[in-house]
Coordinates of C-alpha atoms and ligand atoms in Angstrom, one line a residue:
X1 CA 0.0 0.0 0.0
X2 CA 1.1 3.6 -0.6
X3 CA 1.6 6.3 1.9
X4 CA 3.1 9.8 1.9
X5 CA 6.0 10.3 4.3
X6 CA 7.6 13.4 5.8
X7 CA 11.3 12.4 5.6
X8 CA 13.0 15.8 6.1
X9 CA 12.4 19.5 6.8
X10 CA 12.5 20.2 3.1
X11 CA 8.9 21.1 2.7
X12 CA 5.9 20.1 0.5
X13 CA 7.8 18.9 -2.6
X14 CA 10.0 16.6 -0.5
X15 CA 6.9 14.6 0.7
X16 CA 7.7 11.1 -0.5
X17 CA 5.2 8.6 -1.9
X18 CA 6.4 5.4 -0.4
X19 CA 5.5 1.7 -0.7
X20 CA 4.7 0.2 2.8
X21 CA 3.7 -3.2 4.0
X22 CA 0.0 -3.7 4.5
X23 CA -0.7 -2.9 8.1
X24 CA -2.4 -5.5 10.2
X25 CA -4.8 -4.7 13.1
X26 CA -3.7 -5.9 16.5
X27 CA -6.0 -6.6 19.5
X28 CA -8.6 -3.9 19.8
X29 CA -7.6 -2.3 16.5
X30 CA -9.3 -1.7 13.2
X31 CA -8.0 -1.6 9.6
X32 CA -9.4 1.3 7.6
X33 CA -9.2 1.7 3.8
X34 CA -8.8 5.4 3.4
X35 CA -11.2 7.2 1.0
X36 CA -10.5 10.9 1.7
X37 CA -8.2 13.2 3.7
X38 CA -8.8 16.9 4.4
X39 CA -5.9 19.2 5.1
X40 CA -5.6 21.8 7.8
X41 CA -3.2 24.8 8.2
X42 CA -1.6 22.7 11.0
X43 CA -0.9 19.8 8.5
X44 CA 0.7 22.3 6.1
X45 CA 2.9 23.8 8.9
X46 CA 3.9 20.2 10.0
X47 CA 5.0 19.3 6.4
X48 CA 6.9 22.6 6.0
X49 CA 8.5 22.8 9.4
X50 CA 8.4 19.4 11.2
X51 CA 11.3 20.2 13.7
X52 CA 9.2 21.8 16.5
X53 CA 7.0 18.6 16.8
X54 CA 10.1 16.5 17.4
X55 CA 8.8 13.3 15.8
X56 CA 11.1 10.8 14.1
X57 CA 11.2 10.4 10.3
X58 CA 9.5 9.0 8.4
X59 CA 6.1 10.3 9.6
X60 CA 2.8 10.1 7.7
X61 CA 1.1 13.5 7.7
X62 CA -2.5 14.6 8.2
X63 CA -4.9 14.3 11.1
X64 CA -8.1 14.1 9.1
X65 CA -9.3 11.1 7.1
X66 CA -12.4 9.1 6.4
X67 CA -12.6 5.5 5.1
X68 CA -14.2 2.1 5.4
X69 CA -13.5 -0.6 8.0
X70 CA -12.0 -3.6 6.2
X71 CA -10.8 -5.8 9.0
X72 CA -11.0 -6.1 12.8
X73 CA -8.3 -7.1 15.3
X74 CA -9.0 -9.6 18.1
X75 CA -11.6 -8.3 20.5
X76 CA -12.5 -5.1 18.5
X77 CA -16.2 -4.7 18.7
X78 CA -17.1 -0.9 18.3
X79 CA -17.3 -1.2 14.5
X80 CA -18.1 -3.8 11.8
X81 CA -16.4 -4.5 8.5
X82 CA -18.0 -2.1 6.0
X83 CA -18.7 0.7 8.5
X84 CA -17.7 4.3 7.4
X85 CA -15.4 5.9 10.0
X86 CA -13.3 9.0 10.7
X87 CA -10.2 9.2 12.8
X88 CA -10.4 11.2 16.1
X89 CA -7.7 14.0 16.1
X90 CA -6.5 13.1 19.6
X91 CA -6.6 9.4 19.6
X92 CA -6.6 9.2 23.4
X93 CA -8.9 12.1 24.3
X94 CA -12.2 10.3 24.8
X95 CA -14.2 12.6 27.1
X96 CA -13.8 15.2 29.8
X97 CA -10.9 17.6 30.0
X98 CA -7.7 17.1 28.0
X99 CA -4.8 15.3 29.7
X100 CA -1.1 15.3 29.1
X101 CA -1.3 11.8 27.6
X102 CA -4.1 12.8 25.2
X103 CA -2.0 15.8 24.1
X104 CA 0.6 13.5 22.7
X105 CA -1.9 11.3 20.7
X106 CA -2.5 13.6 17.7
X107 CA -2.7 12.0 14.3
X108 CA -0.2 13.4 11.8
X109 CA 2.0 14.7 14.7
X110 CA 2.9 12.6 17.7
X111 CA 1.4 9.6 15.8
X112 CA 1.5 8.7 12.1
X113 CA -1.4 10.3 10.2
X114 CA -4.0 9.5 7.6
X115 CA -2.3 10.2 4.2
X116 CA -2.0 6.4 3.5
X117 CA -4.2 4.0 1.6
X118 CA -4.5 1.7 4.6
X119 CA -4.5 2.9 8.3
X120 CA -4.6 0.9 11.5
X121 CA -6.1 2.7 14.5
X122 CA -7.3 1.7 18.0
X123 CA -11.1 1.2 17.8
X124 CA -11.5 3.9 20.5
X125 CA -9.8 6.4 18.2
X126 CA -12.6 6.1 15.5
X127 CA -16.0 7.8 15.1
X128 CA -18.9 6.9 12.8
X129 CA -19.5 9.1 9.7
X130 CA -22.8 11.0 9.7
X131 CA -25.1 9.1 7.4
X132 CA -25.8 11.9 4.9
X133 CA -22.1 12.8 4.3
X134 CA -19.8 11.5 1.6
X135 CA -16.3 10.4 2.5
X136 CA -14.8 13.6 1.2
X137 CA -17.2 15.7 3.4
X138 CA -16.6 13.5 6.4
X139 CA -12.9 13.9 6.1
X140 CA -13.2 17.6 6.8
X141 CA -14.7 17.1 10.3
X142 CA -12.1 15.8 12.8
X143 CA -10.0 19.0 13.2
X144 CA -11.5 22.1 11.7
X145 CA -15.2 21.4 12.4
X146 CA -14.5 20.0 15.9
X147 CA -12.4 23.0 16.8
X148 CA -15.2 25.4 15.8
X149 CA -17.8 23.2 17.6
X150 CA -15.7 23.0 20.8
X151 CA -15.2 26.8 20.9
X152 CA -18.7 28.0 20.0
X153 CA -20.9 25.2 21.3
X154 CA -19.1 23.0 23.9
X155 CA -17.2 25.8 25.6
X156 CA -19.1 28.9 24.5
X157 CA -22.7 27.8 24.7
X158 CA -23.6 30.0 21.7
X159 CA -27.3 30.8 21.6
X160 CA -29.9 32.5 19.5
X161 CA -29.3 36.2 19.2
X162 CA -25.6 36.1 20.1
X163 CA -23.1 37.9 17.8
X164 CA -20.3 35.7 16.6
X165 CA -17.2 37.3 15.0
X166 CA -15.2 35.1 12.6
X167 CA -11.8 35.9 11.0
X168 CA -11.2 34.9 7.4
X169 CA -12.9 32.2 5.4
X170 CA -10.7 29.1 6.0
X171 CA -11.8 25.8 7.3
X172 CA -12.4 26.6 11.0
X173 CA -14.2 29.9 10.2
X174 CA -16.6 28.4 7.7
X175 CA -17.6 25.6 10.0
X176 CA -18.0 28.2 12.8
X177 CA -20.3 30.1 10.4
X178 CA -22.4 27.0 9.9
X179 CA -22.6 26.1 13.6
X180 CA -23.4 29.7 14.6
X181 CA -26.2 29.9 12.1
X182 CA -27.6 26.5 13.2
X183 CA -27.8 28.0 16.7
X184 CA -29.6 31.2 15.6
X185 CA -26.6 33.4 16.1
X186 CA -25.7 36.5 14.1
X187 CA -22.4 36.2 12.2
X188 CA -19.9 38.9 11.3
X189 CA -17.1 37.6 9.2
X190 CA -13.9 39.2 7.8
X191 CA -11.9 38.3 4.7
X192 CA -9.2 39.6 2.4
X193 CA -11.6 38.9 -0.5
X194 CA -14.9 40.6 -1.4
X195 CA -15.8 37.5 -3.5
X196 CA -15.3 35.3 -0.4
X197 CA -17.4 37.7 1.7
X198 CA -20.2 37.4 -0.9
X199 CA -20.1 33.6 -0.5
X200 CA -20.2 33.9 3.3
X201 CA -23.2 36.2 3.0
X202 CA -24.9 33.6 0.8
X203 CA -24.3 31.1 3.7
X204 CA -26.1 33.4 6.2
X205 CA -23.4 35.8 7.4
X206 CA -25.1 39.0 8.5
X207 CA -22.1 41.4 8.5
X208 CA -19.0 41.3 6.4
X209 CA -15.7 43.3 6.6
X210 CA -12.8 43.2 4.2
X211 CA -9.7 43.3 6.6
X212 CA -7.4 44.4 3.8
X213 CA -9.4 47.4 2.7
X214 CA -10.6 48.1 6.3
X215 CA -7.4 47.5 8.3
X216 CA -9.1 48.8 11.5
X217 CA -11.9 46.1 11.1
X218 CA -12.6 46.1 14.9
X219 CA -14.1 49.5 14.5
X220 CA -16.4 48.2 11.7
X221 CA -17.5 45.3 14.0
X222 CA -18.3 47.9 16.8
X223 CA -20.3 50.0 14.2
X224 CA -22.2 46.9 13.0
X225 CA -23.1 46.0 16.6
X226 CA -24.2 49.5 17.7
X227 CA -21.0 49.9 19.8
X228 CA -21.6 46.7 21.8
X229 CA -19.1 44.3 20.2
X230 CA -19.3 40.6 19.5
X231 CA -20.3 38.0 22.2
X232 CA -18.0 35.4 20.8
X233 CA -14.7 35.8 18.7
X234 CA -13.3 32.7 17.0
X235 CA -9.7 33.9 17.0
X236 CA -7.8 32.0 14.3
X237 CA -5.5 34.9 13.5
X238 CA -3.2 34.7 16.5
X239 CA -0.9 37.4 17.8
X240 CA -1.3 39.7 14.8
X241 CA -5.1 39.9 15.1
X242 CA -5.7 39.4 18.8
X243 CA -5.4 43.1 19.9
X244 CA -8.2 44.0 17.3
X245 CA -10.3 41.0 18.3
X246 CA -10.2 42.2 21.9
X247 CA -11.4 45.6 20.9
X248 CA -14.2 44.0 18.7
X249 CA -15.5 41.9 21.7
X250 CA -18.2 43.1 24.0
X251 CA -17.5 43.7 27.7
X252 CA -17.5 40.2 29.3
X253 CA -17.5 38.5 26.0
X254 CA -15.5 35.4 25.0
X255 CA -12.5 35.0 22.8
X256 CA -11.5 31.4 21.7
X257 CA -7.7 31.3 21.1
X258 CA -7.3 28.9 18.2
X259 CA -5.0 30.1 15.5
X260 CA -1.5 31.2 14.7
X261 CA -1.9 32.7 11.2
X262 CA -0.2 36.1 12.0
X263 CA 2.5 37.6 14.2
X264 CA 2.2 40.6 16.5
X265 CA 2.4 41.8 20.1
X266 CA -0.3 42.1 22.7
X267 CA -0.8 44.4 25.7
X268 CA -3.0 42.4 28.1
X269 CA -4.5 45.5 29.8
X270 CA -7.4 45.6 27.4
X271 CA -8.4 42.1 28.3
X272 CA -8.8 43.2 31.9
X273 CA -10.5 46.4 31.0
X274 CA -13.1 44.6 28.9
X275 CA -13.5 41.8 31.5
X276 CA -13.0 39.3 28.7
X277 CA -12.9 35.5 28.9
X278 CA -10.1 33.9 27.0
X279 CA -10.4 30.2 26.2
X280 CA -7.5 28.1 24.8
X281 CA -9.1 25.6 22.4
X282 CA -7.3 22.6 21.0
X283 CA -9.5 20.6 18.7
X284 CA -11.7 18.5 21.0
X285 CA -12.5 15.1 22.5
X286 CA -14.2 12.1 20.9
X287 CA -17.3 12.8 23.0
X288 CA -17.5 16.4 21.5
X289 CA -16.9 14.9 18.1
X290 CA -19.9 12.5 18.5
X291 CA -22.1 15.3 19.8
X292 CA -21.2 17.5 16.9
X293 CA -22.0 14.7 14.4
X294 CA -25.4 14.3 15.9
X295 CA -26.1 18.0 15.4
X296 CA -24.6 17.9 11.8
X297 CA -27.0 15.0 11.0
X298 CA -30.1 16.6 12.5
X299 CA -29.3 20.0 10.8
X300 CA -28.3 18.2 7.6
X301 CA -25.2 20.4 7.5
X302 CA -22.8 19.8 4.6
X303 CA -19.1 20.8 4.9
X304 CA -18.0 23.3 2.3
X305 CA -15.3 21.8 0.1
X306 CA -13.5 24.3 -2.1
X307 CA -11.5 21.7 -4.2
X308 CA -10.6 18.1 -4.3
X309 CA -7.2 16.7 -5.3
X310 CA -6.3 13.1 -6.2
X311 CA -4.1 11.1 -3.8
X312 CA -1.4 11.0 -6.4
X313 CA -1.5 14.8 -6.6
X314 CA -1.5 15.4 -2.8
X315 CA 1.4 17.9 -2.8
X316 CA -0.7 20.2 -4.9
X317 CA -3.3 20.3 -2.1
X318 CA -0.7 21.7 0.4
X319 CA 0.5 24.3 -2.2
X320 CA -3.1 25.3 -2.6
X321 CA -3.6 25.7 1.1
X322 CA -0.4 27.9 1.3
X323 CA -1.9 30.0 -1.6
X324 CA -4.9 30.7 0.7
X325 CA -7.3 31.1 -2.3
X326 CA -9.7 28.5 -0.8
X327 CA -13.0 29.0 0.9
X328 CA -13.7 26.3 3.5
X329 CA -11.8 23.0 3.0
X330 CA -9.4 21.4 0.6
X331 CA -9.7 17.6 0.3
X332 CA -7.5 14.7 -1.0
X333 CA -9.5 11.8 -2.4
X334 CA -8.3 8.2 -2.8
X335 CA -11.1 7.0 -5.1
X336 CA -10.7 6.9 -8.9
Ligands
NAP401 N1 -6.3 25.2 18.2 C1 -6.8 24.3 17.3 O1 -7.2 23.2 17.8 C2 -6.8 24.5 15.9 C3 -7.5 23.7 15.0 C4 -7.6 24.0 13.7 C5 -6.9 25.2 13.2 N2 -6.2 25.9 14.1 C6 -5.4 27.1 13.6 O2 -6.4 28.0 13.2 C7 -5.9 28.7 12.0 C8 -6.9 28.5 10.9 O3 -6.8 27.2 10.5 P1 -7.6 26.7 9.2 O4 -7.3 25.2 9.0 O5 -9.0 27.1 9.2 O6 -6.8 27.5 8.1 P2 -7.1 27.8 6.6 O7 -8.2 27.0 6.1 O8 -5.8 27.7 5.9 O9 -7.5 29.3 6.6 C9 -6.7 30.3 6.1 C10 -7.5 31.6 6.0 O10 -7.4 32.4 7.2 C11 -7.6 33.7 6.8 N3 -6.5 34.6 7.4 C12 -5.2 34.4 7.2 N4 -4.5 35.4 7.8 C13 -5.5 36.2 8.4 C14 -5.4 37.4 9.1 N5 -4.3 38.0 9.4 N6 -6.6 37.9 9.5 C15 -7.8 37.3 9.2 N7 -7.9 36.2 8.5 C16 -6.7 35.7 8.1 C17 -7.6 33.8 5.3 O11 -9.0 34.0 4.9 P3 -9.4 35.0 3.7 O12 -8.8 34.3 2.5 O13 -10.8 35.0 3.7 O14 -8.8 36.3 3.9 C18 -7.1 32.5 4.9 O15 -7.6 32.1 3.6 C19 -4.5 28.2 11.8 O16 -3.6 29.0 12.5 C20 -4.5 26.8 12.4 O17 -3.3 26.4 12.8 C21 -6.1 25.6 15.4

């Protein structure tokens, strides 16, 4: 079977397509034939700069994949052959608060990831695919969707009438838009592209701000909310956007610290003055994943896939993510 391997710190074009022995499921494990992967900004950064993660080479990249169960190891009983499954980002974060052990169980990081034709995982590290989704759609859920769900719903308790501020139109933000709308919240979203803002509006965004042509976008958010600010800010920008996100939040509002897309400096005084709640969010547990999937099924939500790439052309998917022309998710398919 074929798998991509990170073998060096030489970036996307050094990803090697290797022949590997067919993996065999051990006790309590499941063999999954992969049908689709989705890529995240984190997967791109891992391929481009693996050193900070400190894993040994070779390492199979990507946290997010969906496929079909093709064999069961001794005693494995959570799934049957033929079931459609997704990997859980943190293989050992089942429920409750995250632990130090769960933190070192991420696919495509501490553990080999999903960019392989066949993958063996512990049965506890798998989740059933929502019935109405294709493999490509399901592959987008484990990281980006769950992070947005964890922030807004599991942690934030978003409710009808709340104002949710989203930064950019990448994977996490577009899932956050869908979840916020499903809960009856009002969404304000920023982007560098008016065309992407128009798409977000079609999906139910209420307010849009181009952060390139309106560099002080936090003032636009305050204007849109009559000076009150947003109840929830899904902060994917990092240090370079956080100071403005703080100004755009309402007094006593919540900011979910998720992303690292930009650099900058922060004076914490404004956090205190606005009595803000800052939440560190790192993907989510299997229990959150399963709760999210129930909601996705009931609301018949469909992930937004910008483009699909063939497995043999996987490197092009990382280049496309780096180009940041996408809206929503980029997917790699193994079929056909
Ligand atoms: N903590 C976690 O568990 C977790 C989970 C998932 C992702 N993340 C992090 O969250 C961030 C987003 O991840 P993703 O997978 O959604 O990325 P992505 O799909 O690659 O999204 C990139 C988009 O973000 C927007 N963006 C970039 N720089 C921006 C800036 N300075 N201000 C506002 N928007 C900006 C752009 O949107 P426009 O093209 O519309 O301008 C860009 O297209 C990354 O830093 C990632 O590492 C963290």
